[in-house]
């Protein structure tokens, strides 16, 4: 149902001006308030109370779709964690997690304090349904009637929220992980309440690595080493999942070592791109081109973005900082990706330093000679690359951590392929 239709229904029920209701509804939706909660809020504002009609019929979780308006469900609380959000200019504490029955599982957001804990069996009447990232999500609010059920339900899901890094996906909430703090830095950002100090870095466990942000710096994270983190949530940052540790998370040092997996997941390019983004992945393919904007470049001294003709998109005219970069197209037959090499990796493939590149450009009176030199060195060769893959409307990009020429023997691979075909 479109916003205009919701506004028309509300205006008709409440006997008020449709345009006024629509403006209020639009404002709430723009603040990420779920549509059903927004409608209930406006009913209270205009004195309409809750809509009648009784509780909707019971529905199994596996049958719920984003098209459902309100449902009644019975299930087991798999996870429950508090988080603070900004709602109509005020901080509001919500509870998030996941509920399951025999047919499936669904994420939920509770806008009221229902006292939910992992392992509870509950019946939620008149629970709103909204679409989030293409999937249905339950919203439990003031109009929801919630009761605890004594009878247990056998569900095929882990209760409690424990997970390994490799299993986490964008949108996961109330998760618990046991990780080693591999990297961290304390920095100041311009947060919603002004300048805020945070910790950011990389966690690792037996299954892999993921970046993190700790919004309320925890001493146990800043000290480094193994920690258990309870009630974290996962958001997308630069195309990959990122663990967010909030003031509601619990961070406890562990007295055991965590052996962090050293190997990245090796995937075909096409398969990797279809995931929508991976933090640590290894791809193998041929460098088929070096894109414009490679070789000698200049960056803004303020934001470090690449500038063109002394112009930064944000800071205008600036005195650029010289730097080296490569943007190469990698192709393995299943897809293509743009591989971005930083200054250190670019020096490796160029075979010289930034000063060498500047000298070569001065002698030729053309800075493009550096990019041409890099093209001659890498195009047509096969590379094994490890890095962080992000996918957005501009395409797929792999920020490389390593860029090594493949040591596979093409003749041996061709012979093995022919033998396989003949077999």
CSV table of C-alpha atoms in Angstrom, one decimal, residues 53-305:
chain,number,residue,atom,x,y,z
A,53,UNK,CA,-11.5,-5.1,14.2
A,54,UNK,CA,-9.9,-7.3,16.8
A,55,UNK,CA,-6.6,-9.2,16.6
A,56,UNK,CA,-5.7,-10.7,13.2
A,57,UNK,CA,-5.7,-14.4,12.6
A,58,UNK,CA,-2.8,-16.5,13.7
A,59,UNK,CA,-0.1,-17.1,11.0
A,60,UNK,CA,2.9,-19.4,10.9
A,61,UNK,CA,6.2,-17.5,10.6
A,62,UNK,CA,7.3,-19.3,7.4
A,63,UNK,CA,4.1,-18.0,5.7
A,64,UNK,CA,4.5,-14.3,6.6
A,65,UNK,CA,5.3,-12.0,3.7
A,66,UNK,CA,6.0,-8.3,3.4
A,67,UNK,CA,2.5,-7.8,2.0
A,68,UNK,CA,0.9,-8.8,5.4
A,69,UNK,CA,-0.4,-5.9,7.4
A,70,UNK,CA,-0.8,-7.3,10.9
A,71,UNK,CA,-0.5,-10.9,12.1
A,72,UNK,CA,-0.7,-13.0,15.3
A,73,UNK,CA,2.3,-15.3,15.7
A,74,UNK,CA,3.5,-17.8,18.3
A,75,UNK,CA,7.2,-18.6,18.5
A,76,UNK,CA,10.4,-18.9,20.5
A,77,UNK,CA,12.6,-15.9,21.1
A,78,UNK,CA,16.0,-16.8,19.6
A,79,UNK,CA,17.7,-13.5,20.6
A,80,UNK,CA,16.9,-10.2,22.3
A,81,UNK,CA,19.1,-7.2,22.6
A,82,UNK,CA,18.6,-3.5,23.4
A,83,UNK,CA,19.7,-0.7,21.2
A,84,UNK,CA,19.2,3.1,21.2
A,85,UNK,CA,17.8,4.9,18.1
A,86,UNK,CA,16.9,8.5,17.5
A,87,UNK,CA,13.1,8.8,17.1
A,88,UNK,CA,11.4,12.2,16.4
A,89,UNK,CA,14.5,13.9,17.9
A,90,UNK,CA,14.6,11.8,21.1
A,91,UNK,CA,16.6,8.8,22.0
A,92,UNK,CA,14.4,5.7,22.3
A,93,UNK,CA,15.5,2.2,23.5
A,94,UNK,CA,14.2,-0.7,21.4
A,95,UNK,CA,14.7,-4.4,21.7
A,96,UNK,CA,15.7,-6.4,18.6
A,97,UNK,CA,16.2,-10.0,17.8
A,98,UNK,CA,14.7,-13.0,16.1
A,99,UNK,CA,11.7,-15.3,16.7
A,100,UNK,CA,11.2,-18.8,15.2
A,101,UNK,CA,8.6,-21.5,15.0
A,102,UNK,CA,8.6,-24.9,13.3
A,103,UNK,CA,8.2,-23.2,9.9
A,104,UNK,CA,10.9,-20.5,9.9
A,105,UNK,CA,12.4,-17.5,11.6
A,106,UNK,CA,11.8,-13.8,11.4
A,107,UNK,CA,13.5,-10.6,12.7
A,108,UNK,CA,11.6,-8.4,15.1
A,109,UNK,CA,11.8,-4.9,16.6
A,110,UNK,CA,10.0,-4.3,20.0
A,111,UNK,CA,9.1,-0.7,20.5
A,112,UNK,CA,7.8,-1.4,24.1
A,113,UNK,CA,9.5,-3.2,27.0
A,114,UNK,CA,7.9,-6.7,26.9
A,115,UNK,CA,10.6,-8.3,29.0
A,116,UNK,CA,11.7,-10.6,26.2
A,117,UNK,CA,14.6,-13.1,26.8
A,118,UNK,CA,16.1,-15.8,24.6
A,119,UNK,CA,14.2,-19.1,25.1
A,120,UNK,CA,10.9,-17.4,25.9
A,121,UNK,CA,7.9,-18.8,24.0
A,122,UNK,CA,5.5,-16.0,23.2
A,123,UNK,CA,2.3,-15.2,21.4
A,124,UNK,CA,2.3,-11.8,19.8
A,125,UNK,CA,-1.2,-10.6,18.7
A,126,UNK,CA,-1.6,-7.7,16.2
A,127,UNK,CA,2.1,-7.6,15.4
A,128,UNK,CA,2.9,-5.3,12.5
A,129,UNK,CA,4.7,-6.5,9.4
A,130,UNK,CA,7.1,-4.3,7.4
A,131,UNK,CA,9.6,-5.0,4.6
A,132,UNK,CA,13.3,-4.7,5.5
A,133,UNK,CA,15.9,-5.4,2.8
A,134,UNK,CA,13.4,-7.5,0.9
A,135,UNK,CA,12.3,-9.6,3.9
A,136,UNK,CA,9.4,-9.3,6.3
A,137,UNK,CA,10.1,-8.1,9.8
A,138,UNK,CA,7.8,-8.0,12.9
A,139,UNK,CA,7.1,-4.8,14.8
A,140,UNK,CA,5.8,-5.2,18.3
A,141,UNK,CA,4.4,-2.0,19.6
A,142,UNK,CA,1.7,-0.4,21.8
A,143,UNK,CA,-1.0,-2.1,19.8
A,144,UNK,CA,0.5,-5.5,20.2
A,145,UNK,CA,-0.8,-7.9,22.8
A,146,UNK,CA,2.0,-10.2,24.0
A,147,UNK,CA,1.7,-13.2,26.3
A,148,UNK,CA,4.2,-15.8,27.4
A,149,UNK,CA,3.4,-19.4,26.7
A,150,UNK,CA,4.3,-22.4,28.9
A,151,UNK,CA,4.3,-25.0,26.2
A,152,UNK,CA,7.7,-25.3,24.5
A,153,UNK,CA,8.1,-25.3,20.7
A,154,UNK,CA,10.8,-27.4,19.0
A,155,UNK,CA,12.6,-25.1,16.6
A,156,UNK,CA,15.5,-25.9,14.3
A,157,UNK,CA,17.5,-22.8,15.3
A,158,UNK,CA,20.1,-22.0,17.9
A,159,UNK,CA,18.8,-20.0,20.9
A,160,UNK,CA,21.0,-17.3,22.4
A,161,UNK,CA,22.5,-15.5,19.4
A,162,UNK,CA,26.0,-17.0,19.4
A,163,UNK,CA,27.6,-16.9,16.0
A,164,UNK,CA,30.9,-17.0,14.1
A,165,UNK,CA,32.1,-14.1,12.0
A,166,UNK,CA,31.7,-15.9,8.7
A,167,UNK,CA,28.0,-16.5,9.4
A,168,UNK,CA,27.1,-12.9,10.2
A,169,UNK,CA,25.1,-10.9,7.6
A,170,UNK,CA,24.1,-7.3,7.3
A,171,UNK,CA,21.0,-6.8,9.5
A,172,UNK,CA,21.7,-9.4,12.1
A,173,UNK,CA,21.0,-8.1,15.7
A,174,UNK,CA,21.5,-9.3,19.2
A,175,UNK,CA,24.5,-11.5,18.2
A,176,UNK,CA,27.2,-12.8,20.5
A,177,UNK,CA,30.7,-13.4,19.2
A,178,UNK,CA,34.0,-14.6,20.7
A,179,UNK,CA,36.8,-12.8,18.8
A,180,UNK,CA,40.4,-11.6,18.9
A,181,UNK,CA,41.0,-7.9,18.5
A,182,UNK,CA,43.4,-7.8,15.6
A,183,UNK,CA,43.5,-4.1,14.9
A,184,UNK,CA,42.0,-1.0,16.5
A,185,UNK,CA,42.3,2.7,16.6
A,186,UNK,CA,40.6,5.4,18.7
A,187,UNK,CA,39.4,8.3,16.6
A,188,UNK,CA,37.0,11.3,16.8
A,189,UNK,CA,34.0,11.5,14.4
A,190,UNK,CA,31.2,14.0,13.9
A,191,UNK,CA,28.4,12.0,15.5
A,192,UNK,CA,24.7,12.8,15.9
A,193,UNK,CA,25.5,14.6,19.2
A,194,UNK,CA,28.6,16.3,18.0
A,195,UNK,CA,32.2,15.1,18.3
A,196,UNK,CA,32.3,11.5,19.5
A,197,UNK,CA,35.2,9.2,20.3
A,198,UNK,CA,34.9,5.7,18.9
A,199,UNK,CA,37.1,2.6,18.4
A,200,UNK,CA,37.3,1.0,15.0
A,201,UNK,CA,39.3,-1.9,13.7
A,202,UNK,CA,39.1,-5.6,12.8
A,203,UNK,CA,37.9,-8.7,14.8
A,204,UNK,CA,39.0,-12.2,13.9
A,205,UNK,CA,37.9,-15.7,14.9
A,206,UNK,CA,38.4,-19.2,13.6
A,207,UNK,CA,36.1,-18.5,10.6
A,208,UNK,CA,37.6,-15.3,9.4
A,209,UNK,CA,37.7,-11.5,10.0
A,210,UNK,CA,35.3,-8.6,10.0
A,211,UNK,CA,35.6,-4.8,10.7
A,212,UNK,CA,34.0,-3.3,13.8
A,213,UNK,CA,33.0,0.0,15.3
A,214,UNK,CA,32.7,0.4,19.1
A,215,UNK,CA,30.5,3.4,19.7
A,216,UNK,CA,31.2,3.5,23.5
A,217,UNK,CA,34.9,2.5,23.7
A,218,UNK,CA,35.3,-0.6,25.9
A,219,UNK,CA,38.5,-1.0,27.8
A,220,UNK,CA,38.6,-4.7,27.0
A,221,UNK,CA,38.6,-4.0,23.3
A,222,UNK,CA,41.2,-1.2,23.6
A,223,UNK,CA,43.5,-3.5,25.5
A,224,UNK,CA,43.4,-6.0,22.6
A,225,UNK,CA,43.3,-9.8,22.9
A,226,UNK,CA,40.4,-12.3,23.0
A,227,UNK,CA,37.0,-11.0,24.1
A,228,UNK,CA,33.4,-12.1,24.2
A,229,UNK,CA,30.9,-9.6,23.0
A,230,UNK,CA,27.2,-10.0,23.7
A,231,UNK,CA,24.4,-8.0,22.0
A,232,UNK,CA,26.2,-6.6,19.0
A,233,UNK,CA,24.4,-5.8,15.7
A,234,UNK,CA,25.6,-5.9,12.1
A,235,UNK,CA,25.3,-3.0,9.6
A,236,UNK,CA,26.7,-2.5,6.1
A,237,UNK,CA,29.7,-0.2,5.8
A,238,UNK,CA,31.3,0.3,2.4
A,239,UNK,CA,29.6,-2.7,1.0
A,240,UNK,CA,30.6,-5.2,3.6
A,241,UNK,CA,29.1,-6.4,7.0
A,242,UNK,CA,30.5,-4.5,10.0
A,243,UNK,CA,30.0,-5.4,13.7
A,244,UNK,CA,28.6,-2.6,15.8
A,245,UNK,CA,29.3,-2.7,19.6
A,246,UNK,CA,27.1,-0.2,21.4
A,247,UNK,CA,26.7,1.0,25.0
A,248,UNK,CA,24.2,-1.8,25.4
A,249,UNK,CA,26.7,-4.5,24.5
A,250,UNK,CA,28.7,-6.5,27.1
A,251,UNK,CA,32.4,-6.9,26.5
A,252,UNK,CA,34.3,-9.5,28.6
A,253,UNK,CA,37.9,-10.5,28.3
A,254,UNK,CA,38.4,-14.2,27.6
A,255,UNK,CA,41.0,-16.4,29.3
A,256,UNK,CA,41.5,-18.6,26.2
A,257,UNK,CA,43.4,-17.9,23.0
A,258,UNK,CA,41.5,-17.6,19.7
A,259,UNK,CA,43.2,-19.1,16.7
A,260,UNK,CA,42.3,-16.7,13.9
A,261,UNK,CA,41.8,-18.3,10.5
A,262,UNK,CA,44.7,-17.3,8.2
A,263,UNK,CA,43.1,-18.2,4.9
A,264,UNK,CA,40.6,-16.1,3.1
A,265,UNK,CA,37.6,-17.6,1.3
A,266,UNK,CA,38.6,-18.3,-2.4
A,267,UNK,CA,35.7,-17.6,-4.8
A,268,UNK,CA,35.1,-17.1,-8.5
A,269,UNK,CA,34.6,-13.5,-9.4
A,270,UNK,CA,31.0,-13.9,-10.5
A,271,UNK,CA,30.1,-15.7,-7.3
A,272,UNK,CA,31.8,-13.1,-5.1
A,273,UNK,CA,30.0,-10.2,-6.8
A,274,UNK,CA,26.7,-11.9,-6.3
A,275,UNK,CA,27.1,-12.0,-2.5
A,276,UNK,CA,26.9,-8.2,-2.5
A,277,UNK,CA,30.2,-7.7,-0.6
A,278,UNK,CA,32.7,-9.7,1.4
A,279,UNK,CA,35.3,-8.4,3.8
A,280,UNK,CA,38.0,-10.9,3.3
A,281,UNK,CA,38.1,-12.9,0.0
A,282,UNK,CA,40.6,-14.2,-2.5
A,283,UNK,CA,40.1,-14.0,-6.2
A,284,UNK,CA,42.2,-15.3,-9.1
A,285,UNK,CA,42.0,-13.9,-12.6
A,286,UNK,CA,43.7,-12.1,-15.5
A,287,UNK,CA,44.4,-8.4,-15.4
A,288,UNK,CA,42.8,-7.3,-18.7
A,289,UNK,CA,43.1,-3.5,-18.4
A,290,UNK,CA,44.3,-0.7,-16.2
A,291,UNK,CA,41.7,2.0,-15.9
A,292,UNK,CA,42.1,5.8,-16.2
A,293,UNK,CA,42.9,7.4,-12.8
A,294,UNK,CA,45.8,4.9,-12.3
A,295,UNK,CA,49.5,5.6,-11.8
A,296,UNK,CA,50.4,9.1,-10.6
A,297,UNK,CA,47.4,10.8,-9.0
A,298,UNK,CA,46.8,13.7,-6.5
A,299,UNK,CA,44.7,13.7,-3.4
A,300,UNK,CA,42.9,16.4,-1.4
A,301,UNK,CA,45.0,17.2,1.8
A,302,UNK,CA,41.7,17.5,3.8
A,303,UNK,CA,39.6,14.4,2.9
A,304,UNK,CA,42.2,12.4,0.9
A,305,UNK,CA,39.9,12.0,-2.1
